Short mmCIF file of C-alpha atoms in Angstrom, two decimals:
data_model
loop_
_atom_site.label_atom_id
_atom_site.label_comp_id
_atom_site.label_asym_id
_atom_site.label_seq_id
_atom_site.Cartn_x
_atom_site.Cartn_y
_atom_site.Cartn_z
CA UNK N 278 2.21 6.41 -36.47
CA UNK N 279 4.02 8.67 -38.95
CA UNK N 280 1.60 11.54 -38.34
CA UNK N 281 2.62 14.01 -35.64
CA UNK N 282 -0.06 14.70 -33.06
CA UNK N 283 -0.43 17.28 -30.29
CA UNK N 284 -1.74 14.75 -27.76
CA UNK N 285 -1.00 11.25 -26.53
CA UNK N 286 -2.90 8.41 -24.91
CA UNK N 287 -1.99 6.25 -21.91
CA UNK N 288 -3.48 2.85 -21.07
CA UNK N 289 -3.40 1.86 -17.40
CA UNK N 290 -3.94 -1.79 -16.34
CA UNK N 291 -6.11 -2.93 -13.45
CA UNK N 292 -5.41 -6.06 -11.42
CA UNK N 293 -7.85 -8.18 -9.39
CA UNK N 294 -5.84 -8.28 -6.19
CA UNK N 295 -9.00 -8.11 -4.07
CA UNK N 296 -10.20 -11.38 -5.63
CA UNK N 297 -6.94 -13.17 -4.79
CA UNK N 298 -7.17 -13.38 -1.02
CA UNK N 299 -3.76 -13.38 0.63
CA UNK N 300 -1.82 -13.14 -2.65
CA UNK N 301 1.20 -10.86 -2.67
CA UNK N 302 0.38 -7.77 -4.79
CA UNK N 303 3.76 -7.89 -6.48
CA UNK N 304 3.87 -7.52 -10.25
CA UNK N 305 5.88 -9.95 -12.32
CA UNK N 306 6.20 -10.84 -15.99
CA UNK N 307 3.51 -13.49 -15.63
CA UNK N 308 0.82 -11.04 -14.48
CA UNK N 309 -2.09 -10.27 -16.80
CA UNK N 310 -4.39 -7.34 -16.16
CA UNK N 311 -8.12 -7.95 -15.74
CA UNK N 312 -9.05 -4.59 -17.17
CA UNK N 313 -7.59 -1.43 -18.60
CA UNK N 314 -8.39 2.26 -18.77
CA UNK N 315 -7.16 4.45 -21.64
CA UNK N 316 -7.25 8.25 -21.57
CA UNK N 317 -6.00 11.07 -23.74
CA UNK N 318 -3.98 14.07 -22.58
CA UNK N 319 -1.98 16.95 -23.95
CA UNK N 320 1.15 15.33 -22.45
CA UNK N 321 2.21 12.26 -20.47
CA UNK N 322 1.42 13.79 -17.08
CA UNK N 323 -2.12 14.77 -18.02
CA UNK N 324 -2.90 11.46 -19.76
CA UNK N 325 -1.52 9.28 -16.95
CA UNK N 326 -3.11 11.45 -14.24
CA UNK N 327 -6.52 11.10 -15.91
CA UNK N 328 -6.19 7.37 -16.63
CA UNK N 329 -5.15 6.47 -13.09
CA UNK N 330 -8.06 8.35 -11.55
CA UNK N 331 -10.43 6.62 -13.98
CA UNK N 332 -9.53 3.13 -12.76
CA UNK N 333 -12.06 1.33 -10.61
CA UNK N 334 -12.35 2.35 -6.94
CA UNK N 335 -9.35 4.68 -7.10
CA UNK N 336 -9.30 7.38 -4.42
CA UNK N 337 -6.64 10.05 -4.79
CA UNK N 338 -4.66 10.78 -1.59
CA UNK N 339 -5.32 14.44 -0.80
CA UNK N 340 -2.69 16.86 0.60
CA UNK N 341 -2.62 16.68 4.39
CA UNK N 342 -3.38 12.95 4.49
CA UNK N 343 -0.86 10.22 5.30
CA UNK N 344 1.42 8.35 2.88
CA UNK N 345 3.26 5.16 3.87
CA UNK N 346 6.63 4.27 2.29
CA UNK N 347 8.56 1.01 2.12
CA UNK N 348 10.62 -1.29 -0.06
CA UNK N 349 14.02 -1.09 -1.70
CA UNK N 350 16.25 1.72 -0.43
CA UNK N 351 19.23 0.84 -2.62
CA UNK N 352 17.86 2.97 -5.46
CA UNK N 353 16.61 6.54 -5.50
CA UNK N 354 12.99 6.25 -6.63
CA UNK N 355 11.51 6.50 -3.12
CA UNK N 356 13.42 9.72 -2.50
CA UNK N 357 12.30 11.09 -5.89
CA UNK N 358 8.69 10.45 -4.92
CA UNK N 359 9.13 12.25 -1.62
CA UNK N 360 10.74 15.23 -3.36
CA UNK N 361 7.61 15.57 -5.49
CA UNK N 362 5.14 15.11 -2.63
CA UNK N 363 6.71 16.70 0.44
CA UNK N 364 5.95 20.30 -0.66
CA UNK N 365 2.25 19.42 -0.91
CA UNK N 366 1.92 18.90 2.83
CA UNK N 367 1.40 15.15 3.06
CA UNK N 368 2.23 13.37 6.32
CA UNK N 369 5.03 10.91 5.55
CA UNK N 370 5.38 7.57 7.34
CA UNK N 371 7.63 4.51 7.24
CA UNK N 372 7.48 1.13 8.92
CA UNK N 373 11.18 1.07 9.86
CA UNK N 374 14.17 3.32 10.52
CA UNK N 375 16.04 2.31 7.35
CA UNK N 376 13.33 3.74 5.10
CA UNK N 377 13.01 6.83 7.29
CA UNK N 378 16.74 7.58 7.13
CA UNK N 379 16.88 6.91 3.39
CA UNK N 380 14.04 9.33 2.65
CA UNK N 381 15.33 12.07 4.93
CA UNK N 382 18.96 11.80 3.84
CA UNK N 383 18.47 11.18 0.10
CA UNK N 384 16.02 13.99 -0.53
CA UNK N 385 17.37 16.69 -2.84
CA UNK N 386 15.01 19.37 -1.55
CA UNK N 387 15.75 18.77 2.15
CA UNK N 388 13.47 19.53 5.10
CA UNK N 389 11.85 16.09 4.86
CA UNK N 390 10.44 14.59 8.04
CA UNK N 391 9.32 10.95 8.11
CA UNK N 392 7.73 9.30 11.14
CA UNK N 393 8.27 5.62 11.92
CA UNK N 394 4.96 4.10 12.96
CA UNK N 395 3.96 0.94 14.75
CA UNK N 396 3.41 -1.85 12.25
CA UNK N 397 1.75 -5.05 13.54
CA UNK N 398 2.41 -7.83 11.03
CA UNK N 399 0.17 -10.59 12.31
CA UNK N 400 -2.89 -8.74 13.58
CA UNK N 401 -4.97 -7.34 10.72
CA UNK N 402 -7.40 -5.56 13.04
CA UNK N 403 -4.61 -3.69 14.81
CA UNK N 404 -2.99 -2.80 11.50
CA UNK N 405 -6.28 -1.38 10.22
CA UNK N 406 -6.41 0.74 13.37
CA UNK N 407 -2.88 1.99 12.59
CA UNK N 408 -3.93 2.96 9.05
CA UNK N 409 -6.91 4.83 10.48
CA UNK N 410 -4.92 6.45 13.28
CA UNK N 411 -2.36 7.94 10.90
CA UNK N 412 -4.93 8.58 8.13
CA UNK N 413 -2.88 6.57 5.61
CA UNK N 414 -4.45 7.12 2.18
CA UNK N 415 -1.64 6.00 -0.11
CA UNK N 416 1.15 3.40 -0.04
CA UNK N 417 4.39 3.51 -2.03
CA UNK N 418 6.16 0.16 -1.67
CA UNK N 419 8.95 -0.39 -4.18
CA UNK N 420 10.23 -3.81 -3.11
CA UNK N 421 12.92 -5.48 -5.21
CA UNK N 422 11.45 -9.00 -4.98
CA UNK N 423 8.33 -10.92 -4.03
CA UNK N 424 7.92 -11.56 -0.31
CA UNK N 425 9.34 -14.78 1.12
CA UNK N 426 6.85 -15.09 3.99
CA UNK N 427 3.51 -13.83 5.28
CA UNK N 428 5.24 -11.76 7.97
CA UNK N 429 7.50 -9.97 5.50
CA UNK N 430 7.02 -6.27 6.20
CA UNK N 431 6.69 -5.28 2.55
CA UNK N 432 4.16 -8.06 1.90
CA UNK N 433 2.05 -6.96 4.87
CA UNK N 434 2.18 -3.35 3.65
CA UNK N 435 1.16 -4.23 0.09
CA UNK N 436 -1.48 -6.81 0.95
CA UNK N 437 -3.25 -4.67 3.51
CA UNK N 438 -3.18 -1.57 1.32
CA UNK N 439 -5.20 -3.64 -1.18
CA UNK N 440 -7.50 -5.07 1.48
CA UNK N 441 -8.12 -1.64 3.05
CA UNK N 442 -8.88 0.02 -0.30
CA UNK N 443 -5.78 2.26 -0.18
CA UNK N 444 -4.04 3.11 -3.50
CA UNK N 445 -0.85 1.05 -3.85
CA UNK N 446 2.08 2.12 -6.03
CA UNK N 447 4.74 -0.56 -6.44
CA UNK N 448 6.36 -0.19 -9.87
CA UNK N 449 9.20 2.36 -9.59
CA UNK N 450 8.81 4.26 -12.88
CA UNK N 451 5.04 4.63 -12.74
CA UNK N 452 5.15 5.45 -9.01
CA UNK N 453 7.54 8.32 -9.72
CA UNK N 454 5.39 9.41 -12.66
CA UNK N 455 2.25 9.55 -10.54
CA UNK N 456 4.09 11.50 -7.85
CA UNK N 457 5.06 13.95 -10.59
CA UNK N 458 1.40 14.13 -11.62
CA UNK N 459 0.39 14.92 -8.04
CA UNK N 460 3.08 17.58 -7.82
CA UNK N 461 1.82 19.32 -10.96
CA UNK N 462 -1.93 18.84 -10.49
CA UNK N 463 -2.43 19.38 -6.75
CA UNK N 464 -3.93 21.10 -4.93
CA UNK N 465 -6.97 20.90 -7.17
CA UNK N 466 -8.93 24.01 -7.99
CA UNK N 467 -12.69 24.37 -7.90
CA UNK N 468 -14.74 23.30 -10.88
CA UNK N 469 -14.11 20.76 -13.62
CA UNK N 470 -10.37 20.03 -14.09
CA UNK N 471 -8.89 21.14 -17.41
CA UNK N 472 -7.90 17.57 -18.29
CA UNK N 473 -11.53 16.40 -18.25
CA UNK N 474 -12.52 16.65 -21.90
CA UNK N 475 -14.30 14.66 -24.59
CA UNK N 476 -12.28 12.28 -26.75
CA UNK N 477 -13.45 14.23 -29.77
CA UNK N 478 -11.58 17.28 -28.47
CA UNK N 479 -8.41 15.31 -29.15
CA UNK N 480 -9.20 13.19 -32.18
CA UNK N 481 -11.86 15.22 -33.95
CA UNK N 482 -15.28 14.07 -35.09
CA UNK N 483 -18.62 13.86 -33.32
CA UNK N 484 -18.81 13.70 -29.51
CA UNK N 485 -19.23 10.19 -28.15
#
């Protein structure tokens, strides 16, 4: 630990939400990951960007696709995320007017447009159709507490993101960090990304 290095490593946990049918995908101190992915990078952005995309069944939302926002509007993380992602050309959606107004009014870069979409809470088939209709490929739900009922809007958003195989970001600091990663790494260029390298390129020794 005393030796200075020109790289760092990030370990990202994976959780078995798909195996816990109906459970609220809300992280608490009692949660234990069922797997982890560690990756090296020249800095925090590169290491976290690589580790997240290496987790099982992760599909990166591409510019032009839809992102759904929800959760706590009393803090500024949701607006920070939008400031990173809006210039990339994503379609931004919210399930209610409060989130829409917060994102549009709290943005520091301005010119943010968020559309409120229909959000059936009790009909999973209709909600899947909504996700498909608006091409929702990522969900940022930064709720302040676990849901109190099965018709809680934030619970429905989180649970169905998991069930539909859509990436879900729900911890404020790491959600903002991944938005920063997207801002710096997208759009992707042709060929192998610069962050894809052997471990030995970082730590020396023979290739694995």
